[in-house]
């Protein structure tokens, strides 16, 4: 089977065929973070999903060019810069660094290009100029430049490609200056916002006076600059479908006047939200965890990644700390099996046809069906454990199984558990237990074992000495 992906544009699962005539290169853009605060793990669900998509495309042999922008100028950022009495660059660079550190802790592959909006002002202005020249954008009495939905539709273009819009009911033609607006209105949105005193030092010159770009136009300009006027894949969280992505299409297709059959983006993918007690995890509801919150509770980035990868990207997923503890236990089970294979395997084996790879690929080809992929992995774990216990695996078979798992893990991106994840207090207890055992003080060694258990760790005695693992 070939790779099939759901396309929000056609509302159907389609065979993924890149624009590249050789069928090899894929341009992929994912709307990146707005760097005004720590990202929460809901945001990271979307970025881990983008990482998974990229990794699976690479696993399938595509050469992916992955672009993820950094939104470093928009309403919320300007508000914070004003409140903190700092500069735009100082404020955003701090949050950008924090974001990228979390991104790395979650073991995401770094995008090839990370463009910042503030470094693309000429490209943004040039795109707006094209819209003005075509009569689709206009400067209003407030000095800002707006995108006219009516004029755009008048050019024969369709506004409402990603979502079905009821123009009668949706208060067409209202005008909005803010970046995020009421989804019940089909509004003319700001492309260039005229400078106001509250903007402080955040402004650039333009043919329409000093000001700054709107959020939507930033993504059109940056994606076109780095991936070309038409590219393969555009990703984001489901809340970006409308208006942000609809507006990106309108701006790009309005400015570039594509010939029939050509489009800005071929394939749109949106991930469902991470929920908390049934509600979207968000800053505004205050129901969020940052990665740091979870690291402080003793979880690792790898465990959080595993949890975020446990559900299909199009199904909503409820976050709980119990769920995260469950993820830790499943991951430990997987690690244990892989660890035993590693001990048994002889020389590394070249990847070859293996039942695990066949089942994994079949599942992931079906719109990245990760639930089915995990089903196949844990069936393999059960079967491998059975064979290991029955001494039925030869060393070359163990090496082949390990090679298959390593291929699968290029997509999951979990890697091995890091030894430094064992806290120092736990290591000290392991040493105390070992000393007690050597002194044949088994009462004491049992007490220490119970202390370890209370901390959530268990010791196993192996020929190579004691090995500690999470319960
Ligand atoms: P922002 O930094 O607010 O621009 O958001 C970055 C990304 O996170 C966007 O693609 C959003 O759609 C996505 N996002 C925001 N909240 C959630 C959530 N609760 N679950 C999944 N993705 C989210
Ligand atoms: Zn965007």
Coordinates of N, CA, C and O in Angstrom, one line a residue, residues 51-175:
X51 N 6.6 16.4 13.8 CA 7.9 15.7 13.8 C 7.6 14.2 13.3 O 8.4 13.7 12.5
X52 N 6.5 13.7 13.8 CA 6.1 12.3 13.4 C 5.9 12.2 11.9 O 6.4 11.3 11.2
X53 N 5.2 13.2 11.4 CA 4.9 13.2 9.9 C 6.2 13.3 9.1 O 6.4 12.5 8.2
X54 N 7.0 14.2 9.5 CA 8.3 14.3 8.8 C 9.1 13.0 8.9 O 9.6 12.5 7.9
X55 N 9.2 12.4 10.1 CA 10.0 11.2 10.2 C 9.4 10.1 9.4 O 10.1 9.3 8.8
X56 N 8.0 10.0 9.4 CA 7.5 8.9 8.6 C 7.7 9.1 7.1 O 8.0 8.2 6.4
X57 N 7.6 10.4 6.7 CA 7.9 10.6 5.2 C 9.4 10.2 4.9 O 9.6 9.7 3.9
X58 N 10.2 10.6 5.9 CA 11.7 10.2 5.6 C 11.8 8.7 5.6 O 12.6 8.1 4.8
X59 N 11.1 8.0 6.6 CA 11.2 6.5 6.6 C 10.7 6.0 5.3 O 11.2 5.0 4.8
X60 N 9.7 6.6 4.6 CA 9.2 6.2 3.4 C 10.0 6.6 2.2 O 9.7 6.4 1.0
X61 N 11.2 7.2 2.5 CA 12.1 7.6 1.4 C 12.0 8.9 0.8 O 12.7 9.3 -0.1
X62 N 11.1 9.8 1.3 CA 11.0 11.1 0.8 C 12.1 12.0 1.4 O 12.6 11.8 2.5
X63 N 12.5 13.0 0.6 CA 13.5 14.0 1.1 C 12.8 15.2 1.5 O 12.3 16.0 0.7
X64 N 12.6 15.4 2.8 CA 11.7 16.4 3.3 C 12.5 17.7 3.6 O 13.5 17.6 4.3
X65 N 11.9 18.8 3.2 CA 12.4 20.1 3.6 C 11.4 20.7 4.6 O 10.2 21.0 4.2
X66 N 11.7 20.7 5.9 CA 10.8 21.0 7.0 C 11.0 22.5 7.4 O 12.1 22.8 7.9
X67 N 10.0 23.3 7.3 CA 10.1 24.7 7.7 C 9.1 24.9 8.8 O 7.9 24.5 8.7
X68 N 9.5 25.5 9.9 CA 8.6 25.9 11.0 C 9.0 27.3 11.4 O 10.1 27.6 11.8
X69 N 8.0 28.2 11.2 CA 8.3 29.6 11.5 C 8.2 29.9 13.0 O 7.7 29.1 13.8
X70 N 8.8 31.0 13.3 CA 8.7 31.5 14.7 C 8.0 32.8 14.6 O 8.4 33.8 13.9
X71 N 6.8 32.9 15.2 CA 6.0 34.1 15.2 C 6.5 35.0 16.3 O 6.3 34.8 17.5
X72 N 7.3 36.0 15.9 CA 7.9 36.8 16.9 C 7.4 38.3 16.8 O 8.1 39.2 17.4
X73 N 6.3 38.5 16.1 CA 5.6 39.8 16.3 C 4.1 39.5 16.1 O 3.7 38.9 15.1
X74 N 3.3 39.8 17.0 CA 1.9 39.7 17.0 C 1.3 40.4 18.2 O 2.0 40.8 19.1
X75 N 0.0 40.5 18.3 CA -0.7 41.3 19.3 C -0.2 40.9 20.8 O 0.1 41.8 21.5
X76 N -0.2 39.6 21.1 CA 0.1 39.2 22.5 C 1.5 39.6 22.8 O 1.8 40.0 23.9
X77 N 2.4 39.4 21.8 CA 3.8 39.7 22.1 C 4.0 41.2 22.4 O 4.7 41.6 23.3
X78 N 3.4 42.0 21.6 CA 3.5 43.5 21.7 C 3.0 43.9 23.1 O 3.6 44.7 23.8
X79 N 1.9 43.3 23.5 CA 1.3 43.6 24.8 C 2.4 43.3 25.9 O 2.6 44.1 26.8
X80 N 3.0 42.1 25.8 CA 3.9 41.7 26.9 C 5.2 42.6 26.8 O 5.7 42.9 27.9
X81 N 5.6 42.9 25.6 CA 6.8 43.8 25.5 C 6.6 45.1 26.2 O 7.4 45.6 27.0
X82 N 5.4 45.6 26.0 CA 5.0 46.9 26.7 C 4.9 46.7 28.2 O 5.5 47.5 28.9
X83 N 4.3 45.6 28.6 CA 4.1 45.4 30.1 C 5.5 45.3 30.8 O 5.7 45.7 31.9
X84 N 6.4 44.5 30.1 CA 7.7 44.3 30.8 C 8.7 45.3 30.5 O 9.8 45.2 30.9
X85 N 8.3 46.3 29.7 CA 9.2 47.4 29.4 C 10.6 46.9 28.8 O 11.6 47.3 29.3
X86 N 10.5 46.0 27.9 CA 11.7 45.4 27.3 C 11.6 45.6 25.8 O 10.7 46.4 25.3
X87 N 12.6 45.1 25.1 CA 12.5 45.2 23.6 C 12.0 43.9 23.0 O 12.0 42.9 23.6
X88 N 11.5 44.1 21.8 CA 10.9 42.9 21.1 C 11.9 41.8 21.0 O 11.6 40.6 21.4
X89 N 13.1 42.1 20.6 CA 14.1 41.0 20.3 C 14.5 40.3 21.6 O 14.6 39.1 21.7
X90 N 14.7 41.1 22.7 CA 15.1 40.6 23.9 C 14.0 39.6 24.5 O 14.3 38.5 24.9
X91 N 12.8 40.1 24.4 CA 11.6 39.3 24.9 C 11.4 38.0 24.1 O 11.4 36.9 24.6
X92 N 11.4 38.1 22.8 CA 11.1 36.9 22.0 C 12.3 36.0 21.9 O 12.1 34.8 21.9
X93 N 13.5 36.5 22.0 CA 14.6 35.5 21.9 C 14.7 34.6 23.1 O 15.0 33.5 23.0
X94 N 14.3 35.2 24.3 CA 14.3 34.4 25.5 C 13.3 33.2 25.3 O 13.6 32.1 25.6
X95 N 12.1 33.6 24.8 CA 11.1 32.5 24.7 C 11.4 31.5 23.6 O 11.0 30.4 23.6
X96 N 12.0 32.1 22.5 CA 12.4 31.2 21.4 C 13.4 30.1 22.0 O 13.3 28.9 21.7
X97 N 14.4 30.6 22.8 CA 15.4 29.7 23.3 C 14.7 28.6 24.2 O 15.0 27.4 24.1
X98 N 13.8 29.1 25.0 CA 13.1 28.1 25.9 C 12.3 27.1 25.1 O 12.3 25.9 25.3
X99 N 11.7 27.6 24.0 CA 10.9 26.7 23.2 C 11.8 25.7 22.5 O 11.4 24.5 22.6
X100 N 12.9 26.1 22.0 CA 13.8 25.1 21.3 C 14.4 24.1 22.3 O 14.6 23.0 21.9
X101 N 14.6 24.5 23.5 CA 15.1 23.6 24.5 C 14.0 22.5 24.8 O 14.3 21.3 24.9
X102 N 12.8 22.9 24.9 CA 11.7 22.0 25.2 C 11.6 21.0 23.9 O 11.3 19.8 24.1
X103 N 11.6 21.6 22.8 CA 11.5 20.9 21.5 C 12.6 19.8 21.5 O 12.3 18.6 21.1
X104 N 13.8 20.1 21.9 CA 14.8 19.1 22.0 C 14.6 18.1 23.0 O 14.8 16.9 22.8
X105 N 14.1 18.5 24.2 CA 13.8 17.5 25.3 C 12.8 16.5 24.8 O 12.8 15.4 25.2
X106 N 11.9 17.0 23.9 CA 10.9 16.1 23.4 C 11.4 15.3 22.2 O 10.6 14.5 21.5
X107 N 12.7 15.4 21.9 CA 13.4 14.6 20.9 C 12.8 14.8 19.5 O 12.8 13.9 18.7
X108 N 12.4 16.0 19.2 CA 11.9 16.4 17.9 C 13.1 16.7 17.0 O 14.0 17.4 17.4
X109 N 13.1 16.3 15.7 CA 14.1 16.7 14.8 C 14.0 18.1 14.5 O 12.9 18.6 14.2
X110 N 15.1 18.8 14.5 CA 15.0 20.3 14.3 C 14.6 20.6 12.9 O 15.2 20.0 11.9
X111 N 13.6 21.4 12.6 CA 13.3 21.8 11.3 C 14.5 22.3 10.5 O 15.4 22.9 11.1
X112 N 14.6 22.1 9.2 CA 15.7 22.6 8.4 C 15.8 24.1 8.4 O 16.9 24.7 8.4
X113 N 14.6 24.8 8.4 CA 14.6 26.2 8.4 C 13.6 26.7 9.5 O 12.5 26.2 9.6
X114 N 14.1 27.7 10.3 CA 13.2 28.2 11.3 C 13.1 29.8 11.1 O 13.7 30.6 11.8
X115 N 12.3 30.2 10.1 CA 12.3 31.6 9.8 C 11.5 32.4 10.9 O 10.5 32.0 11.4
X116 N 12.1 33.6 11.1 CA 11.4 34.5 12.1 C 10.6 35.6 11.2 O 11.1 36.1 10.3
X117 N 9.4 35.9 11.7 CA 8.5 36.8 11.0 C 9.2 38.2 10.8 O 9.2 38.8 9.7
X118 N 9.9 38.6 11.9 CA 10.5 40.0 11.8 C 11.6 40.0 10.8 O 12.1 41.1 10.5
X119 N 12.1 38.9 10.4 CA 13.2 38.9 9.4 C 12.6 38.7 8.0 O 13.4 38.5 7.0
X120 N 11.3 38.9 7.8 CA 10.7 38.7 6.5 C 9.8 39.9 6.2 O 8.8 39.7 5.4
X121 N 10.1 41.0 6.7 CA 9.2 42.2 6.5 C 9.2 42.6 5.0 O 8.1 42.8 4.4
X122 N 10.3 42.6 4.3 CA 10.2 42.9 2.8 C 9.3 41.9 2.0 O 8.6 42.4 1.2
X123 N 9.4 40.6 2.3 CA 8.6 39.6 1.6 C 7.1 39.9 2.0 O 6.3 39.7 1.1
X124 N 6.9 40.2 3.2 CA 5.5 40.5 3.6 C 4.9 41.7 2.9 O 3.8 41.6 2.3
X125 N 5.7 42.7 2.8 CA 5.2 44.0 2.2 C 5.0 43.7 0.7 O 4.0 44.1 0.1
X126 N 5.9 42.9 0.1 CA 5.8 42.6 -1.4 C 4.5 41.8 -1.6 O 3.8 42.1 -2.6
X127 N 4.1 40.9 -0.8 CA 2.9 40.1 -0.9 C 1.7 41.1 -0.8 O 0.7 41.0 -1.6
X128 N 1.7 42.0 0.2 CA 0.6 42.9 0.3 C 0.5 43.8 -0.9 O -0.6 44.1 -1.4
X129 N 1.6 44.2 -1.4 CA 1.6 45.1 -2.6 C 0.9 44.4 -3.8 O 0.1 45.0 -4.5
X130 N 1.2 43.1 -3.9 CA 0.5 42.4 -5.0 C -1.0 42.3 -4.8 O -1.8 42.5 -5.7
X131 N -1.4 42.2 -3.5 CA -2.9 42.1 -3.2 C -3.5 43.5 -3.5 O -4.6 43.6 -4.0
X132 N -2.8 44.6 -3.1 CA -3.3 45.9 -3.4 C -3.4 46.1 -4.9 O -4.4 46.6 -5.4
X133 N -2.4 45.7 -5.6 CA -2.3 45.9 -7.1 C -3.5 45.2 -7.7 O -4.1 45.7 -8.7
X134 N -3.9 44.1 -7.2 CA -5.0 43.3 -7.8 C -6.4 43.8 -7.3 O -7.4 43.3 -7.6
X135 N -6.4 44.8 -6.4 CA -7.6 45.4 -5.8 C -8.2 44.5 -4.7 O -9.4 44.7 -4.4
X136 N -7.5 43.5 -4.3 CA -8.0 42.6 -3.2 C -7.8 43.2 -1.8 O -8.4 42.8 -0.9
X137 N -6.8 44.1 -1.7 CA -6.5 44.7 -0.4 C -6.7 46.2 -0.5 O -6.5 46.7 -1.6
X138 N -7.0 46.8 0.6 CA -7.3 48.3 0.5 C -6.8 48.9 1.9 O -6.8 48.2 2.9
X139 N -6.4 50.1 1.8 CA -6.1 50.9 3.0 C -7.3 51.6 3.5 O -8.0 52.3 2.8
X140 N -7.7 51.3 4.8 CA -8.9 51.9 5.3 C -8.6 53.2 6.0 O -7.4 53.6 6.1
X141 N -9.7 53.8 6.4 CA -9.5 55.2 7.0 C -8.6 55.1 8.3 O -8.0 56.1 8.6
X142 N -8.5 54.0 9.0 CA -7.7 53.9 10.2 C -6.2 53.7 9.8 O -5.4 53.6 10.7
X143 N -5.9 53.7 8.5 CA -4.5 53.6 8.0 C -4.0 52.2 7.9 O -2.9 52.0 7.2
X144 N -4.7 51.2 8.4 CA -4.3 49.8 8.2 C -4.7 49.3 6.8 O -5.7 49.8 6.2
X145 N -4.1 48.3 6.4 CA -4.4 47.6 5.1 C -5.2 46.3 5.4 O -4.7 45.5 6.2
X146 N -6.3 46.2 4.8 CA -7.1 45.0 5.0 C -7.3 44.2 3.7 O -7.2 44.7 2.6
X147 N -7.6 42.9 4.0 CA -7.9 42.0 2.9 C -9.4 42.0 2.7 O -10.2 41.8 3.6
X148 N -9.8 42.2 1.5 CA -11.3 42.3 1.2 C -11.8 40.9 0.7 O -11.4 40.4 -0.4
X149 N -12.6 40.3 1.6 CA -13.1 39.0 1.2 C -14.0 39.1 0.0 O -14.0 38.3 -0.9
X150 N -14.8 40.2 -0.1 CA -15.7 40.4 -1.2 C -15.0 40.5 -2.5 O -15.3 39.9 -3.5
X151 N -13.9 41.3 -2.5 CA -13.1 41.5 -3.7 C -12.5 40.2 -4.2 O -12.4 39.9 -5.3
X152 N -12.0 39.5 -3.2 CA -11.3 38.2 -3.5 C -12.3 37.3 -4.1 O -12.0 36.6 -5.2
X153 N -13.5 37.2 -3.6 CA -14.5 36.3 -4.2 C -14.9 36.8 -5.6 O -15.2 36.0 -6.5
X154 N -14.9 38.1 -5.7 CA -15.2 38.7 -7.0 C -14.2 38.4 -8.1 O -14.6 38.4 -9.3
X155 N -13.0 38.0 -7.7 CA -12.0 37.6 -8.7 C -12.2 36.1 -9.1 O -11.3 35.5 -9.7
X156 N -13.2 35.5 -8.6 CA -13.5 34.1 -8.9 C -12.8 33.2 -7.9 O -12.7 32.0 -8.2
X157 N -12.2 33.7 -6.9 CA -11.6 32.9 -5.9 C -12.5 32.4 -4.8 O -13.5 33.0 -4.6
X158 N -12.2 31.3 -4.2 CA -13.1 30.7 -3.2 C -12.5 31.0 -1.8 O -11.4 30.5 -1.5
X159 N -13.3 31.7 -1.0 CA -13.0 31.8 0.4 C -13.8 30.8 1.2 O -15.1 30.9 1.1
X160 N -13.2 29.9 1.8 CA -14.0 28.8 2.5 C -13.6 27.5 1.8 O -14.4 26.7 1.4
X161 N -12.2 27.3 1.6 CA -11.8 26.0 1.0 C -11.6 24.9 2.1 O -11.8 23.8 1.8
X162 N -11.1 25.3 3.2 CA -10.8 24.4 4.3 C -12.1 24.1 5.2 O -12.2 23.1 5.8
X163 N -13.0 25.1 5.2 CA -14.2 24.9 6.0 C -15.4 25.4 5.1 O -15.2 26.2 4.2
X164 N -16.5 24.8 5.4 CA -17.7 25.3 4.7 C -18.3 26.5 5.4 O -18.5 26.4 6.6
X165 N -18.4 27.6 4.7 CA -18.8 28.8 5.3 C -20.2 29.2 4.8 O -20.5 29.1 3.6
X166 N -21.0 29.7 5.8 CA -22.4 30.1 5.4 C -22.3 31.7 5.4 O -22.3 32.3 6.4
X167 N -22.1 32.2 4.2 CA -21.9 33.7 4.1 C -23.1 34.5 4.5 O -22.9 35.6 4.9
X168 N -24.3 33.9 4.4 CA -25.5 34.6 4.9 C -25.4 34.9 6.4 O -25.7 35.9 6.8
X169 N -25.0 33.8 7.1 CA -25.1 33.8 8.5 C -23.9 34.4 9.2 O -23.9 34.7 10.4
X170 N -22.8 34.7 8.4 CA -21.6 34.9 9.1 C -21.1 36.4 9.1 O -19.9 36.7 9.2
X171 N -22.0 37.3 9.0 CA -21.7 38.7 9.1 C -20.5 39.1 8.2 O -19.5 39.7 8.7
X172 N -20.7 38.8 6.9 CA -19.6 39.1 6.0 C -19.3 40.6 5.9 O -20.1 41.4 6.1
X173 N -18.0 40.9 5.8 CA -17.6 42.3 5.5 C -17.3 43.1 6.7 O -16.9 44.2 6.6
X174 N -17.4 42.5 7.9 CA -16.9 43.2 9.1 C -15.4 43.3 9.0 O -14.8 42.6 8.2
X175 N -14.9 44.2 9.8 CA -13.4 44.4 9.6 C -12.8 44.1 11.0 O -13.3 44.6 12.0

